[in-house]
Amino acid sequence: MEIKENYSLKKHNTFGLDVKARHFAEYYSVDELKEILASDIARNNKLLSIGMGSNLLFTGDFEGLVLHSKIKFIEKVAEDDDFVKYRVGAGVPWDYFCNYMAMLDYSGAENLSLIPGEVGAAAVQNIGAYGVEVCDLIDSVETLELDTLKEKTFNVDDCRYGYRESIFKGDLKGKYIVTFVNFLLKKNPSFNLEYGSLKDLASSPEDLTVSKVRDAVIAIRKDKLPDPENIGNAGSFFKNPVVDTATFNALLEAYPKMPYYVVEEDKQYKIPAGWLIEQSGWKGKEMGGAAVYEKQSLVLINKNNATANDIIDLAAAISASVKEKYGIDISPEVNYI
Ligand code: EPU
């Protein structure tokens, strides 16, 4: 076990911000994680567990211990006629797992292809895209409790999943580290093709494979979203706000072309924050080194050596103007650290 000092996190956050961790450690097994957590450094510092850093905004150096899982194996642990269960290490890159399942023609994860991040963080954040959320295929989440160093498994219902929410971001924030996630994949593929151009695939269902759906999802993402390898970003910066019927009706009357998703008929409606931001005049706008991505206004990018403050200031200015024009609060999906 090695704990590094004053370690640059530039490669550990997809905004590419050059911030430092006072201490930094990676672990390859649960035992190694326990050893690190039992050390004086871990006991005397605040802790932060990160994945690929694809949903984080470091507001400055982190004066504590950053932990990163390198638990990488993927193992089939159960199977029946309909489902296979895979146990996957928290440190496995999410899209590596999606690709692996597509190669085996097991369905469930294909709509979530190419989302940057690692398996452990995916289960904390409840990543979602194109009508699917990762909780739809989670069976259980294995963790280590920080206070007791005891292992605990949460069944999917115990994880209290919601839209980009889980118990690990909520009531139990900072109390458990995800070590493995168990997924259930379908052996007889069935697909969710409700989203935009994925609908086209539904016209020839007999030819469909998991890989074909995955390829279509990858094509949509590449067209709309910046690759963090080339342009620093953390995907959607804000969540799509959910509003009540009265607010929704008033908005739709004022803006009949407004896109929306029904969360619960006559109760809750989700308004795309990207639309609100674009209509507020922010598409492509820059502030310091930060900018609003020109193809998807929900994504803020590190355009030119942005500092954390450039991104924070831009996000605050956007929220304020959406609030002023539409009376709606939009809140970050990205976690400020
Ligand atoms: N729109 C605009 N202008 C924009 C962006 C979007 O008018 O600049 C409109 C689009 O025309 C469309 C609607 O807003 O009518 C929705 O846009 P899109 O389909 O791109 O999806 P989104 O609601 O903006 C969400 C997720 C994405 C996910 C897509 C597809 C959140 C916060 N974001 O975005 O997730 O890929 O749906 O399912 O829920 C992420 O979480 O990092 C992420 C990229």
Short mmCIF file of C-alpha atoms and ligand atoms in Angstrom, two decimals:
data_model
loop_
_atom_site.label_atom_id
_atom_site.label_comp_id
_atom_site.label_asym_id
_atom_site.label_seq_id
_atom_site.Cartn_x
_atom_site.Cartn_y
_atom_site.Cartn_z
CA MET A 1 0.00 0.00 0.00
CA GLU A 2 1.29 3.45 -0.93
CA ILE A 3 -0.16 6.83 0.00
CA LYS A 4 1.13 9.61 -2.23
CA GLU A 5 1.50 13.23 -1.10
CA ASN A 6 0.55 16.43 -2.94
CA TYR A 7 -0.67 14.43 -5.86
CA SER A 8 -2.01 16.15 -9.00
CA LEU A 9 -5.63 15.25 -9.75
CA LYS A 10 -5.49 16.61 -13.31
CA LYS A 11 -5.84 13.11 -14.77
CA HIS A 12 -8.52 12.21 -12.21
CA ASN A 13 -11.15 14.79 -13.16
CA THR A 14 -12.57 15.04 -16.65
CA PHE A 15 -12.69 18.85 -16.48
CA GLY A 16 -8.88 18.52 -16.46
CA LEU A 17 -8.45 20.99 -13.58
CA ASP A 18 -4.95 21.05 -12.16
CA VAL A 19 -5.79 20.67 -8.49
CA LYS A 20 -3.91 18.61 -5.90
CA ALA A 21 -4.82 16.07 -3.26
CA ARG A 22 -2.88 16.37 0.02
CA HIS A 23 -2.86 12.52 0.07
CA PHE A 24 -3.84 10.03 -2.63
CA ALA A 25 -4.10 6.24 -2.60
CA GLU A 26 -5.24 3.53 -4.98
CA TYR A 27 -6.19 0.00 -3.96
CA TYR A 28 -6.51 -3.30 -5.82
CA SER A 29 -8.56 -5.27 -3.31
CA VAL A 30 -10.94 -4.79 -0.39
CA ASP A 31 -8.17 -5.92 1.97
CA GLU A 32 -5.85 -3.25 0.63
CA LEU A 33 -8.62 -0.65 1.07
CA LYS A 34 -9.05 -1.78 4.68
CA GLU A 35 -5.30 -1.41 5.24
CA ILE A 36 -5.34 2.13 3.87
CA LEU A 37 -8.38 3.07 5.96
CA ALA A 38 -6.71 1.76 9.11
CA SER A 39 -3.68 4.04 8.56
CA ASP A 40 -3.08 7.23 10.57
CA ILE A 41 -3.40 9.31 7.43
CA ALA A 42 -6.88 7.94 6.74
CA ARG A 43 -7.96 8.27 10.35
CA ASN A 44 -6.76 11.88 10.64
CA ASN A 45 -8.00 13.26 7.33
CA LYS A 46 -11.25 13.78 5.53
CA LEU A 47 -11.77 11.18 2.83
CA LEU A 48 -13.02 11.39 -0.72
CA SER A 49 -13.66 8.34 -2.86
CA ILE A 50 -13.53 9.03 -6.60
CA GLY A 51 -14.05 7.09 -9.82
CA MET A 52 -12.94 8.60 -13.10
CA GLY A 53 -13.81 12.09 -11.82
CA SER A 54 -16.33 12.47 -14.64
CA ASN A 55 -18.94 14.05 -12.43
CA LEU A 56 -16.83 16.14 -10.09
CA LEU A 57 -15.91 19.80 -9.91
CA PHE A 58 -12.93 20.36 -7.63
CA THR A 59 -13.33 23.90 -6.32
CA GLY A 60 -9.70 23.90 -5.12
CA ASP A 61 -7.01 21.57 -3.75
CA PHE A 62 -8.39 18.70 -1.64
CA GLU A 63 -6.88 18.87 1.85
CA GLY A 64 -7.48 15.23 2.71
CA LEU A 65 -7.08 11.70 1.38
CA VAL A 66 -8.46 10.85 -2.05
CA LEU A 67 -9.17 7.14 -2.62
CA HIS A 68 -9.45 5.50 -6.02
CA SER A 69 -10.46 1.90 -6.67
CA LYS A 70 -8.40 -0.27 -8.99
CA ILE A 71 -10.59 -3.30 -8.28
CA LYS A 72 -11.09 -4.33 -11.84
CA PHE A 73 -12.34 -7.81 -12.32
CA ILE A 74 -15.59 -8.89 -14.00
CA GLU A 75 -17.00 -12.27 -13.01
CA LYS A 76 -20.13 -14.18 -13.93
CA VAL A 77 -21.64 -15.36 -10.63
CA ALA A 78 -25.06 -16.77 -11.53
CA GLU A 79 -27.19 -17.67 -14.50
CA ASP A 80 -30.63 -19.03 -15.33
CA ASP A 81 -32.64 -19.27 -18.55
CA ASP A 82 -33.39 -15.55 -18.64
CA PHE A 83 -30.69 -13.69 -16.75
CA VAL A 84 -26.96 -13.62 -16.08
CA LYS A 85 -25.53 -12.01 -13.00
CA TYR A 86 -22.13 -10.32 -13.17
CA ARG A 87 -20.08 -9.11 -10.24
CA VAL A 88 -18.00 -6.15 -11.35
CA GLY A 89 -15.24 -4.27 -9.51
CA ALA A 90 -15.89 -0.60 -8.74
CA GLY A 91 -12.76 0.41 -10.68
CA VAL A 92 -13.83 -1.10 -14.01
CA PRO A 93 -14.43 1.66 -16.59
CA TRP A 94 -18.18 1.75 -17.16
CA ASP A 95 -17.98 1.50 -20.93
CA TYR A 96 -15.57 -1.44 -20.74
CA PHE A 97 -18.35 -3.33 -18.99
CA CYS A 98 -20.97 -2.15 -21.54
CA ASN A 99 -18.76 -3.31 -24.40
CA TYR A 100 -18.14 -6.67 -22.74
CA MET A 101 -21.88 -7.27 -22.32
CA ALA A 102 -22.53 -6.23 -25.94
CA MET A 103 -19.93 -8.71 -27.19
CA LEU A 104 -21.75 -11.48 -25.31
CA ASP A 105 -25.15 -10.19 -26.56
CA TYR A 106 -26.47 -9.70 -23.02
CA SER A 107 -28.83 -6.72 -22.90
CA GLY A 108 -29.52 -4.03 -20.32
CA ALA A 109 -26.48 -1.78 -20.42
CA GLU A 110 -26.37 -0.86 -24.14
CA ASN A 111 -28.28 2.45 -23.83
CA LEU A 112 -25.70 3.53 -21.25
CA SER A 113 -22.78 2.98 -23.63
CA LEU A 114 -19.90 5.45 -23.69
CA ILE A 115 -20.89 7.25 -20.48
CA PRO A 116 -17.56 8.29 -18.97
CA GLY A 117 -16.90 6.97 -15.48
CA GLU A 118 -16.30 3.82 -13.49
CA VAL A 119 -18.67 1.14 -12.22
CA GLY A 120 -18.61 2.17 -8.54
CA ALA A 121 -19.42 5.81 -9.27
CA ALA A 122 -22.10 4.76 -11.77
CA ALA A 123 -23.93 2.99 -8.93
CA VAL A 124 -23.59 6.02 -6.63
CA GLN A 125 -24.71 8.53 -9.25
CA ASN A 126 -27.38 6.33 -10.87
CA ILE A 127 -26.17 7.27 -14.34
CA GLY A 128 -28.83 7.37 -17.03
CA ALA A 129 -29.33 7.94 -20.73
CA TYR A 130 -31.82 7.21 -23.52
CA GLY A 131 -34.58 5.94 -21.26
CA VAL A 132 -32.46 3.68 -19.04
CA GLU A 133 -30.91 4.21 -15.61
CA VAL A 134 -28.21 1.98 -14.21
CA CYS A 135 -30.47 1.02 -11.27
CA ASP A 136 -32.61 -0.84 -13.84
CA LEU A 137 -29.88 -3.48 -14.10
CA ILE A 138 -28.39 -3.37 -10.60
CA ASP A 139 -29.08 -6.37 -8.39
CA SER A 140 -27.01 -5.28 -5.38
CA VAL A 141 -24.12 -3.03 -4.38
CA GLU A 142 -21.24 -4.26 -2.22
CA THR A 143 -19.60 -1.70 0.04
CA LEU A 144 -17.18 -1.16 2.88
CA GLU A 145 -18.38 0.89 5.82
CA LEU A 146 -15.78 3.52 6.67
CA ASP A 147 -16.44 3.65 10.44
CA THR A 148 -16.36 -0.09 11.10
CA LEU A 149 -14.37 -1.45 8.10
CA LYS A 150 -17.17 -4.01 7.74
CA GLU A 151 -18.46 -5.17 4.39
CA LYS A 152 -22.14 -4.60 3.69
CA THR A 153 -24.26 -5.46 0.66
CA PHE A 154 -27.19 -3.22 -0.29
CA ASN A 155 -29.95 -4.78 -2.37
CA VAL A 156 -31.14 -2.50 -5.15
CA ASP A 157 -34.26 -1.48 -3.18
CA ASP A 158 -32.08 -0.40 -0.23
CA CYS A 159 -30.13 1.96 -2.49
CA ARG A 160 -33.12 4.34 -2.81
CA TYR A 161 -32.46 5.12 -6.42
CA GLY A 162 -34.02 8.17 -8.06
CA TYR A 163 -33.11 10.48 -10.92
CA ARG A 164 -29.31 10.80 -10.50
CA GLU A 165 -29.84 10.02 -6.81
CA SER A 166 -29.01 7.19 -4.40
CA ILE A 167 -28.65 6.62 -0.68
CA PHE A 168 -24.86 6.85 -1.19
CA LYS A 169 -25.26 10.50 -2.33
CA GLY A 170 -27.97 11.16 0.25
CA ASP A 171 -28.37 9.94 3.83
CA LEU A 172 -25.28 7.71 3.73
CA LYS A 173 -23.01 10.16 1.90
CA GLY A 174 -19.36 9.60 2.82
CA LYS A 175 -20.15 6.58 5.01
CA TYR A 176 -19.64 3.70 2.58
CA ILE A 177 -17.26 2.98 -0.30
CA VAL A 178 -18.64 0.91 -3.16
CA THR A 179 -16.33 -2.04 -3.86
CA PHE A 180 -18.35 -4.21 -6.29
CA VAL A 181 -21.64 -3.93 -8.15
CA ASN A 182 -23.77 -6.96 -9.12
CA PHE A 183 -25.69 -6.56 -12.37
CA LEU A 184 -28.47 -8.60 -13.94
CA LEU A 185 -28.39 -8.72 -17.74
CA LYS A 186 -30.98 -10.28 -20.03
CA LYS A 187 -29.98 -13.31 -22.08
CA ASN A 188 -32.88 -12.81 -24.47
CA PRO A 189 -32.35 -9.22 -25.49
CA SER A 190 -35.19 -6.71 -25.22
CA PHE A 191 -34.48 -3.11 -26.03
CA ASN A 192 -35.57 0.35 -24.95
CA LEU A 193 -35.80 2.27 -28.22
CA GLU A 194 -38.08 5.14 -27.18
CA TYR A 195 -35.45 7.86 -27.54
CA GLY A 196 -35.27 10.02 -30.70
CA SER A 197 -33.26 8.35 -33.42
CA LEU A 198 -33.10 5.00 -31.58
CA LYS A 199 -36.76 4.64 -32.67
CA ASP A 200 -35.52 3.98 -36.23
CA LEU A 201 -33.95 0.72 -35.03
CA ALA A 202 -37.36 -0.58 -33.97
CA SER A 203 -38.46 -0.91 -37.62
CA SER A 204 -36.40 -4.11 -38.10
CA PRO A 205 -36.46 -5.80 -34.69
CA GLU A 206 -35.46 -9.21 -36.06
CA ASP A 207 -32.01 -7.88 -37.08
CA LEU A 208 -31.31 -6.16 -33.78
CA THR A 209 -28.41 -7.15 -31.57
CA VAL A 210 -27.07 -5.58 -28.40
CA SER A 211 -24.05 -4.38 -30.39
CA LYS A 212 -26.22 -2.63 -32.97
CA VAL A 213 -28.07 -0.69 -30.28
CA ARG A 214 -24.77 0.09 -28.57
CA ASP A 215 -23.32 1.40 -31.86
CA ALA A 216 -26.38 3.62 -32.41
CA VAL A 217 -26.09 5.04 -28.88
CA ILE A 218 -22.38 5.69 -29.39
CA ALA A 219 -23.11 7.52 -32.64
CA ILE A 220 -25.71 9.78 -30.93
CA ARG A 221 -23.37 10.57 -28.05
CA LYS A 222 -20.40 11.31 -30.31
CA ASP A 223 -22.56 13.68 -32.31
CA LYS A 224 -23.91 15.64 -29.32
CA LEU A 225 -21.44 15.35 -26.46
CA PRO A 226 -17.78 16.35 -26.22
CA ASP A 227 -15.22 13.60 -25.57
CA PRO A 228 -13.50 14.47 -22.27
CA GLU A 229 -10.23 13.16 -23.77
CA ASN A 230 -10.28 16.18 -26.10
CA ILE A 231 -12.42 18.80 -24.33
CA GLY A 232 -12.62 18.90 -20.54
CA ASN A 233 -16.21 18.44 -19.34
CA ALA A 234 -18.35 16.47 -16.89
CA GLY A 235 -21.34 15.60 -19.10
CA SER A 236 -24.60 17.29 -18.16
CA PHE A 237 -23.66 20.00 -15.69
CA PHE A 238 -27.22 20.49 -14.40
CA LYS A 239 -30.07 18.10 -13.69
CA ASN A 240 -33.24 18.54 -15.67
CA PRO A 241 -35.64 20.33 -13.31
CA VAL A 242 -38.86 18.58 -12.33
CA VAL A 243 -41.85 20.91 -11.98
CA ASP A 244 -45.46 20.55 -10.83
CA THR A 245 -48.48 20.66 -13.13
CA ALA A 246 -49.34 24.32 -12.49
CA THR A 247 -45.81 25.48 -13.31
CA PHE A 248 -45.69 23.16 -16.30
CA ASN A 249 -49.00 24.39 -17.74
CA ALA A 250 -48.02 28.03 -17.34
CA LEU A 251 -44.68 27.41 -19.07
CA LEU A 252 -46.24 25.46 -21.91
CA GLU A 253 -48.77 28.21 -22.51
CA ALA A 254 -46.01 30.81 -22.68
CA TYR A 255 -43.63 28.56 -24.70
CA PRO A 256 -45.71 26.08 -26.74
CA LYS A 257 -42.59 24.62 -28.38
CA MET A 258 -40.96 23.73 -25.06
CA PRO A 259 -39.81 20.08 -24.99
CA TYR A 260 -40.68 18.08 -21.86
CA TYR A 261 -40.88 14.58 -20.41
CA VAL A 262 -43.84 13.38 -18.35
CA VAL A 263 -42.51 12.00 -15.06
CA GLU A 264 -45.99 11.35 -13.65
CA GLU A 265 -49.11 12.37 -15.58
CA ASP A 266 -50.88 15.38 -13.99
CA LYS A 267 -48.22 15.57 -11.33
CA GLN A 268 -44.61 16.00 -12.36
CA TYR A 269 -42.92 17.10 -15.58
CA LYS A 270 -39.25 17.29 -16.42
CA ILE A 271 -38.07 20.24 -18.49
CA PRO A 272 -34.76 19.84 -20.35
CA ALA A 273 -32.32 22.23 -18.71
CA GLY A 274 -30.38 22.32 -22.01
CA TRP A 275 -33.40 23.94 -23.65
CA LEU A 276 -33.85 26.47 -20.82
CA ILE A 277 -30.16 27.37 -21.01
CA GLU A 278 -30.13 27.71 -24.80
CA GLN A 279 -33.32 29.81 -24.77
CA SER A 280 -31.68 32.04 -22.15
CA GLY A 281 -29.00 32.83 -24.71
CA TRP A 282 -26.10 30.81 -23.30
CA LYS A 283 -25.28 28.36 -26.10
CA GLY A 284 -21.57 28.65 -26.96
CA LYS A 285 -21.05 31.56 -24.52
CA GLU A 286 -17.68 31.84 -22.74
CA MET A 287 -16.69 33.14 -19.34
CA GLY A 288 -12.97 33.10 -18.50
CA GLY A 289 -11.71 29.75 -19.80
CA ALA A 290 -15.08 28.03 -19.37
CA ALA A 291 -17.82 27.82 -21.99
CA VAL A 292 -21.22 26.38 -22.78
CA TYR A 293 -20.81 23.58 -25.33
CA GLU A 294 -22.16 24.71 -28.69
CA LYS A 295 -23.95 21.42 -29.50
CA GLN A 296 -25.57 20.78 -26.08
CA SER A 297 -26.07 23.68 -23.66
CA LEU A 298 -26.36 21.38 -20.67
CA VAL A 299 -22.65 20.66 -20.92
CA LEU A 300 -20.08 23.14 -19.62
CA ILE A 301 -16.58 22.76 -21.02
CA ASN A 302 -13.04 23.68 -20.10
CA LYS A 303 -12.41 25.61 -23.30
CA ASN A 304 -9.18 27.37 -22.51
CA ASN A 305 -7.33 26.46 -19.30
CA ALA A 306 -10.38 27.18 -17.18
CA THR A 307 -10.00 27.49 -13.44
CA ALA A 308 -12.56 26.01 -11.08
CA ASN A 309 -13.82 29.56 -10.48
CA ASP A 310 -14.41 30.13 -14.20
CA ILE A 311 -16.71 27.10 -14.23
CA ILE A 312 -18.38 28.01 -10.93
CA ASP A 313 -19.00 31.60 -12.12
CA LEU A 314 -20.40 30.45 -15.46
CA ALA A 315 -22.71 27.92 -13.78
CA ALA A 316 -23.95 30.53 -11.31
CA ALA A 317 -24.61 33.09 -14.06
CA ILE A 318 -26.55 30.48 -16.07
CA SER A 319 -28.69 29.45 -13.08
CA ALA A 320 -29.45 33.09 -12.28
CA SER A 321 -30.58 33.89 -15.80
CA VAL A 322 -32.74 30.74 -16.12
CA LYS A 323 -34.35 31.66 -12.80
CA GLU A 324 -34.96 35.22 -13.96
CA LYS A 325 -36.49 34.24 -17.31
CA TYR A 326 -38.43 31.09 -16.35
CA GLY A 327 -38.70 31.26 -12.55
CA ILE A 328 -37.14 27.76 -12.35
CA ASP A 329 -34.21 26.70 -10.20
CA ILE A 330 -31.74 24.43 -11.94
CA SER A 331 -29.30 22.58 -9.73
CA PRO A 332 -25.95 21.05 -10.63
CA GLU A 333 -25.76 17.37 -11.40
CA VAL A 334 -22.01 17.64 -11.00
CA ASN A 335 -20.75 17.28 -7.42
CA TYR A 336 -18.83 20.30 -6.13
CA ILE A 337 -15.89 19.19 -3.96
N1 EPU B 1 -32.10 20.91 -26.02
C1 EPU B 1 -32.03 22.18 -26.52
N2 EPU B 1 -30.83 22.83 -26.49
C2 EPU B 1 -29.72 22.26 -25.99
C3 EPU B 1 -29.79 20.96 -25.46
C4 EPU B 1 -31.00 20.30 -25.48
O1 EPU B 1 -33.02 22.74 -27.00
O2 EPU B 1 -28.68 22.91 -26.02
C5 EPU B 1 -33.37 20.18 -26.10
C6 EPU B 1 -33.28 19.08 -27.17
O3 EPU B 1 -33.60 19.55 -28.43
C7 EPU B 1 -34.28 18.08 -26.67
C8 EPU B 1 -34.20 18.23 -25.16
O4 EPU B 1 -33.62 19.49 -24.90
O5 EPU B 1 -35.57 18.40 -27.08
C9 EPU B 1 -33.44 17.11 -24.49
O6 EPU B 1 -32.10 17.08 -24.95
P1 EPU B 1 -31.23 15.71 -24.94
O7 EPU B 1 -31.99 14.64 -25.61
O8 EPU B 1 -29.88 16.04 -25.46
O9 EPU B 1 -31.19 15.25 -23.43
P2 EPU B 1 -31.04 16.06 -22.06
O10 EPU B 1 -32.34 16.01 -21.34
O11 EPU B 1 -30.42 17.39 -22.32
C10 EPU B 1 -30.44 13.95 -20.61
C11 EPU B 1 -29.35 13.50 -19.70
C12 EPU B 1 -28.13 13.07 -20.48
C13 EPU B 1 -28.53 11.94 -21.42
C14 EPU B 1 -29.67 12.43 -22.32
C15 EPU B 1 -30.23 11.34 -23.19
C16 EPU B 1 -29.63 14.72 -17.62
C17 EPU B 1 -29.11 15.77 -16.72
N3 EPU B 1 -28.98 14.57 -18.78
O12 EPU B 1 -29.98 15.12 -21.27
O13 EPU B 1 -27.17 12.56 -19.56
O14 EPU B 1 -27.43 11.52 -22.21
O15 EPU B 1 -30.76 12.91 -21.52
O16 EPU B 1 -30.96 10.44 -22.42
O17 EPU B 1 -30.60 14.04 -17.27
C18 EPU B 1 -25.29 13.17 -18.23
O18 EPU B 1 -25.97 12.90 -17.25
O19 EPU B 1 -24.10 13.57 -18.11
C19 EPU B 1 -25.87 13.07 -19.56
C20 EPU B 1 -25.22 13.43 -20.65
#
